[in-house]
Amino acid sequence: QVQVVESGGGLVQAGGSLRLSCTVSGRTFSTYGMGWFRQAPGTPGKEREFVAAIAGISRTTYYADSVKGRFTISRDNSKNTLYLQMNTLRPEDTAIYYCAASRDTGLYYFGLPGSYDYWGQGTQVTVSS
């Protein structure tokens, strides 16, 4: 059973930074396409919003327009860990952030939650104005 565990969330003032981490169990992390999604408060019925993704072999990265230039996704395959460096945070970035792993190494449909096979429980990020 693959386990996905996020950490690093918290409360930060607007303009500040946070780094989220995500560890994935198992020996095939390097082949997984990995992504970050988020869900804003009060939107339980809404689909999770794509934030960023990184392919497994090529390490090609993808970003939502709303975070491009502020967030950076990276991975350390030796540690089975995915990162999301978030800079210049805004109140509208407040959400639960989810890490997800996909068996599709190339992440053809990187922005669709249904493309991912394993999900973490999420970590809360709150940005105060």
Coordinates of N, CA and C in Angstrom, one line a residue:
Q1 N 0.8 -1.2 0.0 CA 0.0 0.0 0.0 C 0.9 1.2 0.0
V2 N 0.7 2.1 -0.9 CA 1.4 3.4 -1.0 C 0.9 4.4 0.0
Q3 N 1.7 5.0 0.7 CA 1.3 6.0 1.7 C 1.9 7.3 1.3
V4 N 1.1 8.4 1.3 CA 1.5 9.7 1.0 C 1.2 10.6 2.2
V5 N 2.3 11.3 2.6 CA 2.1 12.1 3.9 C 2.7 13.5 3.6
E6 N 1.8 14.5 3.8 CA 2.3 15.9 3.6 C 2.7 16.5 5.0
S7 N 3.5 17.5 4.9 CA 3.9 18.3 6.1 C 4.3 19.7 5.7
G8 N 4.4 20.6 6.7 CA 4.9 21.9 6.4 C 3.9 23.0 6.4
G9 N 2.6 22.7 6.5 CA 1.7 23.7 6.5 C 1.7 24.6 7.7
G10 N 0.9 25.7 7.7 CA 0.9 26.5 8.9 C 0.3 27.9 8.6
L11 N 0.5 28.8 9.5 CA -0.1 30.1 9.4 C 1.1 31.1 9.0
V12 N 0.8 31.9 8.0 CA 1.9 32.9 7.6 C 1.2 34.2 7.2
Q13 N 1.9 35.3 7.3 CA 1.4 36.5 6.8 C 1.5 36.7 5.3
A14 N 0.7 37.5 4.8 CA 0.7 37.7 3.3 C 2.2 38.3 3.0
G15 N 2.7 37.8 1.9 CA 4.0 38.1 1.5 C 5.1 37.1 2.0
G16 N 4.7 36.3 2.9 CA 5.6 35.3 3.5 C 5.8 34.1 2.7
S17 N 6.6 33.1 3.2 CA 6.9 31.9 2.5 C 6.7 30.7 3.4
L18 N 6.4 29.5 2.7 CA 6.3 28.2 3.4 C 6.8 27.2 2.4
R19 N 7.3 26.1 3.0 CA 7.7 25.0 2.1 C 7.0 23.7 2.6
L20 N 6.2 23.2 1.7 CA 5.5 21.9 2.0 C 6.4 20.7 1.5
S21 N 6.3 19.7 2.3 CA 7.0 18.4 1.9 C 6.0 17.3 1.8
C22 N 6.3 16.3 1.1 CA 5.5 15.1 0.9 C 6.3 13.9 0.7
T23 N 6.2 13.0 1.6 CA 6.9 11.7 1.5 C 6.0 10.6 1.0
V24 N 6.6 9.7 0.2 CA 5.8 8.7 -0.4 C 6.5 7.3 -0.1
S25 N 5.8 6.4 0.4 CA 6.4 5.1 0.7 C 6.6 4.3 -0.6
G26 N 7.5 3.3 -0.5 CA 7.7 2.4 -1.6 C 9.0 2.7 -2.3
R27 N 9.3 1.8 -3.2 CA 10.6 1.9 -3.9 C 10.5 2.4 -5.3
T28 N 9.3 2.9 -5.7 CA 9.1 3.3 -7.1 C 8.8 4.8 -7.2
F29 N 9.2 5.6 -6.2 CA 8.8 7.0 -6.2 C 9.4 7.7 -7.4
S30 N 10.6 7.4 -7.9 CA 11.2 8.1 -9.0 C 10.3 8.0 -10.3
T31 N 9.5 6.9 -10.3 CA 8.7 6.7 -11.6 C 7.3 7.4 -11.5
Y32 N 7.0 7.9 -10.3 CA 5.7 8.5 -10.2 C 5.7 9.9 -10.7
G33 N 4.6 10.3 -11.4 CA 4.4 11.7 -11.6 C 3.7 12.2 -10.3
M34 N 4.1 13.4 -9.9 CA 3.7 14.0 -8.6 C 3.0 15.3 -8.8
G35 N 2.0 15.6 -8.0 CA 1.3 16.8 -8.1 C 0.9 17.4 -6.7
W36 N 0.7 18.7 -6.7 CA 0.0 19.4 -5.6 C -1.3 19.9 -6.0
F37 N -2.3 19.7 -5.2 CA -3.6 20.3 -5.4 C -4.0 21.0 -4.1
R38 N -5.1 21.8 -4.2 CA -5.5 22.5 -3.0 C -7.1 22.7 -3.1
Q39 N -7.6 22.8 -1.9 CA -9.0 23.0 -1.8 C -9.3 24.1 -0.8
A40 N -9.9 25.2 -1.2 CA -10.1 26.3 -0.4 C -11.2 26.0 0.7
P41 N -11.2 26.7 1.8 CA -12.2 26.5 2.8 C -13.6 26.8 2.3
G42 N -14.6 26.0 2.8 CA -16.0 26.3 2.4 C -16.3 25.8 1.0
T43 N -15.5 24.9 0.4 CA -15.8 24.4 -0.9 C -15.7 22.9 -1.0
P44 N -16.3 22.2 -0.1 CA -16.2 20.7 0.0 C -16.7 20.0 -1.2
G45 N -17.6 20.6 -2.0 CA -18.2 19.9 -3.1 C -17.5 20.3 -4.4
K46 N -16.5 21.1 -4.3 CA -15.8 21.6 -5.5 C -14.6 20.7 -5.7
E47 N -14.3 20.5 -7.0 CA -13.1 19.7 -7.4 C -11.8 20.4 -6.9
R48 N -10.9 19.6 -6.4 CA -9.6 20.2 -6.0 C -8.9 20.9 -7.1
E49 N -8.3 22.0 -6.8 CA -7.7 22.9 -7.8 C -6.2 22.5 -8.0
F50 N -5.8 22.3 -9.2 CA -4.5 22.0 -9.6 C -3.5 23.2 -9.2
V51 N -2.4 22.9 -8.6 CA -1.4 23.9 -8.2 C -0.1 23.7 -9.0
A52 N 0.5 22.5 -8.9 CA 1.7 22.3 -9.6 C 2.0 20.8 -9.8
A53 N 2.8 20.4 -10.7 CA 3.1 19.0 -10.9 C 4.5 18.8 -11.5
I54 N 5.1 17.6 -11.3 CA 6.4 17.3 -11.8 C 6.4 15.9 -12.3
A55 N 6.9 15.7 -13.5 CA 6.9 14.4 -14.1 C 8.0 13.5 -13.5
G56 N 7.8 12.2 -13.7 CA 8.7 11.3 -12.9 C 10.1 11.2 -13.5
I57 N 10.3 11.1 -14.7 CA 11.6 10.8 -15.3 C 12.2 12.1 -15.9
S58 N 11.4 12.8 -16.7 CA 11.9 14.1 -17.3 C 12.0 15.2 -16.3
R59 N 11.2 15.1 -15.2 CA 11.1 16.2 -14.2 C 10.5 17.5 -14.8
T60 N 9.8 17.3 -15.9 CA 9.1 18.5 -16.5 C 8.2 19.0 -15.4
T61 N 8.1 20.3 -15.3 CA 7.2 20.9 -14.3 C 6.1 21.7 -14.9
Y62 N 5.0 21.7 -14.2 CA 3.7 22.4 -14.7 C 3.2 23.2 -13.5
Y63 N 2.6 24.4 -13.8 CA 2.1 25.2 -12.8 C 0.7 25.8 -13.2
A64 N -0.1 26.0 -12.2 CA -1.3 26.8 -12.5 C -0.9 28.3 -12.7
D65 N -1.7 29.0 -13.5 CA -1.3 30.4 -13.8 C -1.3 31.2 -12.5
S66 N -2.2 30.9 -11.5 CA -2.3 31.6 -10.3 C -1.0 31.6 -9.4
V67 N -0.2 30.6 -9.6 CA 1.0 30.4 -8.7 C 2.3 30.5 -9.5
K68 N 2.2 30.6 -10.8 CA 3.4 30.7 -11.6 C 4.3 31.9 -11.2
G69 N 5.6 31.6 -11.0 CA 6.5 32.7 -10.6 C 6.6 32.9 -9.1
R70 N 5.6 32.2 -8.4 CA 5.7 32.4 -6.9 C 6.0 31.0 -6.2
F71 N 5.5 29.9 -6.8 CA 5.6 28.6 -6.3 C 6.6 27.8 -7.1
T72 N 7.4 26.9 -6.5 CA 8.3 26.0 -7.2 C 8.2 24.6 -6.7
I73 N 7.9 23.7 -7.6 CA 7.8 22.3 -7.2 C 9.1 21.6 -7.6
S74 N 9.5 20.7 -6.7 CA 10.8 19.9 -6.9 C 10.6 18.6 -6.2
R75 N 11.6 17.7 -6.5 CA 11.5 16.4 -5.9 C 13.0 15.9 -5.7
D76 N 13.1 15.1 -4.6 CA 14.4 14.5 -4.3 C 14.1 13.0 -4.3
N77 N 14.4 12.3 -5.4 CA 14.1 10.9 -5.5 C 14.9 10.0 -4.5
S78 N 16.0 10.5 -4.0 CA 16.8 9.7 -3.0 C 16.1 9.7 -1.7
K79 N 15.2 10.7 -1.5 CA 14.5 10.7 -0.2 C 13.0 10.5 -0.3
N80 N 12.6 10.0 -1.5 CA 11.2 9.8 -1.8 C 10.3 11.0 -1.3
T81 N 10.8 12.2 -1.6 CA 10.1 13.4 -1.1 C 9.9 14.4 -2.2
L82 N 8.7 15.0 -2.2 CA 8.3 16.1 -3.1 C 8.2 17.3 -2.3
Y83 N 8.5 18.5 -2.9 CA 8.5 19.7 -2.2 C 7.6 20.7 -3.0
L84 N 7.1 21.7 -2.2 CA 6.5 22.9 -2.9 C 6.9 24.1 -2.1
Q85 N 7.8 24.9 -2.7 CA 8.3 26.1 -2.1 C 7.3 27.2 -2.5
M86 N 6.7 27.8 -1.5 CA 5.7 28.9 -1.8 C 6.1 30.2 -1.3
N87 N 6.3 31.1 -2.2 CA 6.8 32.5 -1.8 C 5.7 33.5 -2.2
T88 N 5.9 34.7 -1.6 CA 4.9 35.8 -1.8 C 3.5 35.3 -1.7
L89 N 3.2 34.7 -0.6 CA 1.9 34.1 -0.4 C 0.8 35.2 -0.2
R90 N -0.4 34.8 -0.7 CA -1.5 35.7 -0.7 C -2.6 35.1 0.1
P91 N -3.5 35.9 0.7 CA -4.7 35.3 1.4 C -5.5 34.3 0.5
E92 N -5.5 34.5 -0.7 CA -6.3 33.6 -1.6 C -5.6 32.2 -1.8
D93 N -4.3 32.1 -1.3 CA -3.7 30.8 -1.3 C -4.1 30.0 -0.1
T94 N -4.9 30.5 0.8 CA -5.4 29.8 1.9 C -6.2 28.6 1.5
A95 N -5.8 27.4 1.9 CA -6.4 26.1 1.5 C -5.8 25.0 2.2
I96 N -6.4 23.8 2.0 CA -5.8 22.6 2.4 C -5.0 22.1 1.1
Y97 N -3.7 21.8 1.3 CA -2.9 21.4 0.2 C -2.7 19.9 0.2
Y98 N -2.9 19.3 -0.9 CA -2.9 17.8 -1.0 C -1.7 17.4 -2.0
C99 N -1.0 16.4 -1.6 CA 0.0 15.8 -2.4 C -0.6 14.6 -3.1
A100 N -0.2 14.3 -4.3 CA -0.8 13.2 -5.0 C 0.3 12.5 -5.9
A101 N 0.2 11.2 -6.0 CA 1.1 10.5 -6.9 C 0.4 9.8 -8.0
S102 N 1.0 9.8 -9.2 CA 0.4 9.2 -10.3 C 1.3 8.1 -10.9
R103 N 0.7 6.9 -11.3 CA 1.5 5.9 -12.0 C 1.8 6.3 -13.4
D104 N 1.2 7.4 -13.9 CA 1.6 7.9 -15.2 C 2.8 8.8 -15.1
T105 N 4.0 8.2 -15.4 CA 5.2 8.9 -15.2 C 5.3 10.2 -15.9
G106 N 4.7 10.3 -17.1 CA 4.8 11.5 -17.9 C 3.8 12.5 -17.6
L107 N 2.8 12.1 -16.8 CA 1.7 13.1 -16.4 C 1.0 13.8 -17.5
Y108 N 0.5 12.9 -18.4 CA -0.2 13.5 -19.6 C -1.3 14.4 -19.2
Y109 N -2.1 14.0 -18.3 CA -3.2 14.9 -17.8 C -2.9 15.4 -16.4
F110 N -1.9 16.2 -16.3 CA -1.3 16.6 -15.0 C -2.3 17.4 -14.2
G111 N -3.2 18.1 -14.8 CA -4.1 19.0 -14.1 C -5.4 18.4 -13.6
L112 N -5.6 17.1 -13.9 CA -6.8 16.5 -13.5 C -6.6 15.6 -12.2
P113 N -7.4 15.8 -11.2 CA -7.3 15.0 -10.0 C -7.4 13.5 -10.3
G114 N -8.3 13.2 -11.3 CA -8.5 11.8 -11.6 C -7.3 11.1 -12.2
S115 N -6.3 11.8 -12.6 CA -5.0 11.2 -13.1 C -4.1 10.7 -12.0
Y116 N -4.4 11.0 -10.8 CA -3.6 10.6 -9.7 C -4.2 9.4 -8.9
D117 N -3.3 8.5 -8.5 CA -3.7 7.3 -7.9 C -3.7 7.2 -6.4
Y118 N -2.8 8.0 -5.8 CA -2.6 8.0 -4.3 C -2.6 9.4 -3.8
W119 N -3.2 9.6 -2.7 CA -3.4 11.0 -2.1 C -3.0 11.0 -0.7
G120 N -2.5 12.1 -0.2 CA -2.3 12.3 1.2 C -3.5 12.9 1.8
Q121 N -3.5 13.1 3.1 CA -4.6 13.6 3.9 C -4.7 15.2 3.8
G122 N -3.6 15.8 3.4 CA -3.7 17.2 3.3 C -3.0 18.0 4.4
T123 N -2.5 19.2 4.2 CA -1.9 20.0 5.2 C -2.5 21.4 5.0
Q124 N -2.9 22.0 6.1 CA -3.5 23.4 6.1 C -2.5 24.5 5.9
V125 N -2.8 25.4 5.0 CA -2.0 26.6 4.8 C -3.0 27.8 4.9
T126 N -2.6 28.6 5.9 CA -3.5 29.8 6.1 C -2.6 31.1 5.9
V127 N -3.1 32.0 5.1 CA -2.3 33.2 4.8 C -3.2 34.4 5.3
S128 N -2.7 35.1 6.3 CA -3.4 36.2 6.9 C -3.0 37.5 6.2
S129 N -4.0 38.4 6.1 CA -3.8 39.7 5.4 C -3.2 40.7 6.3

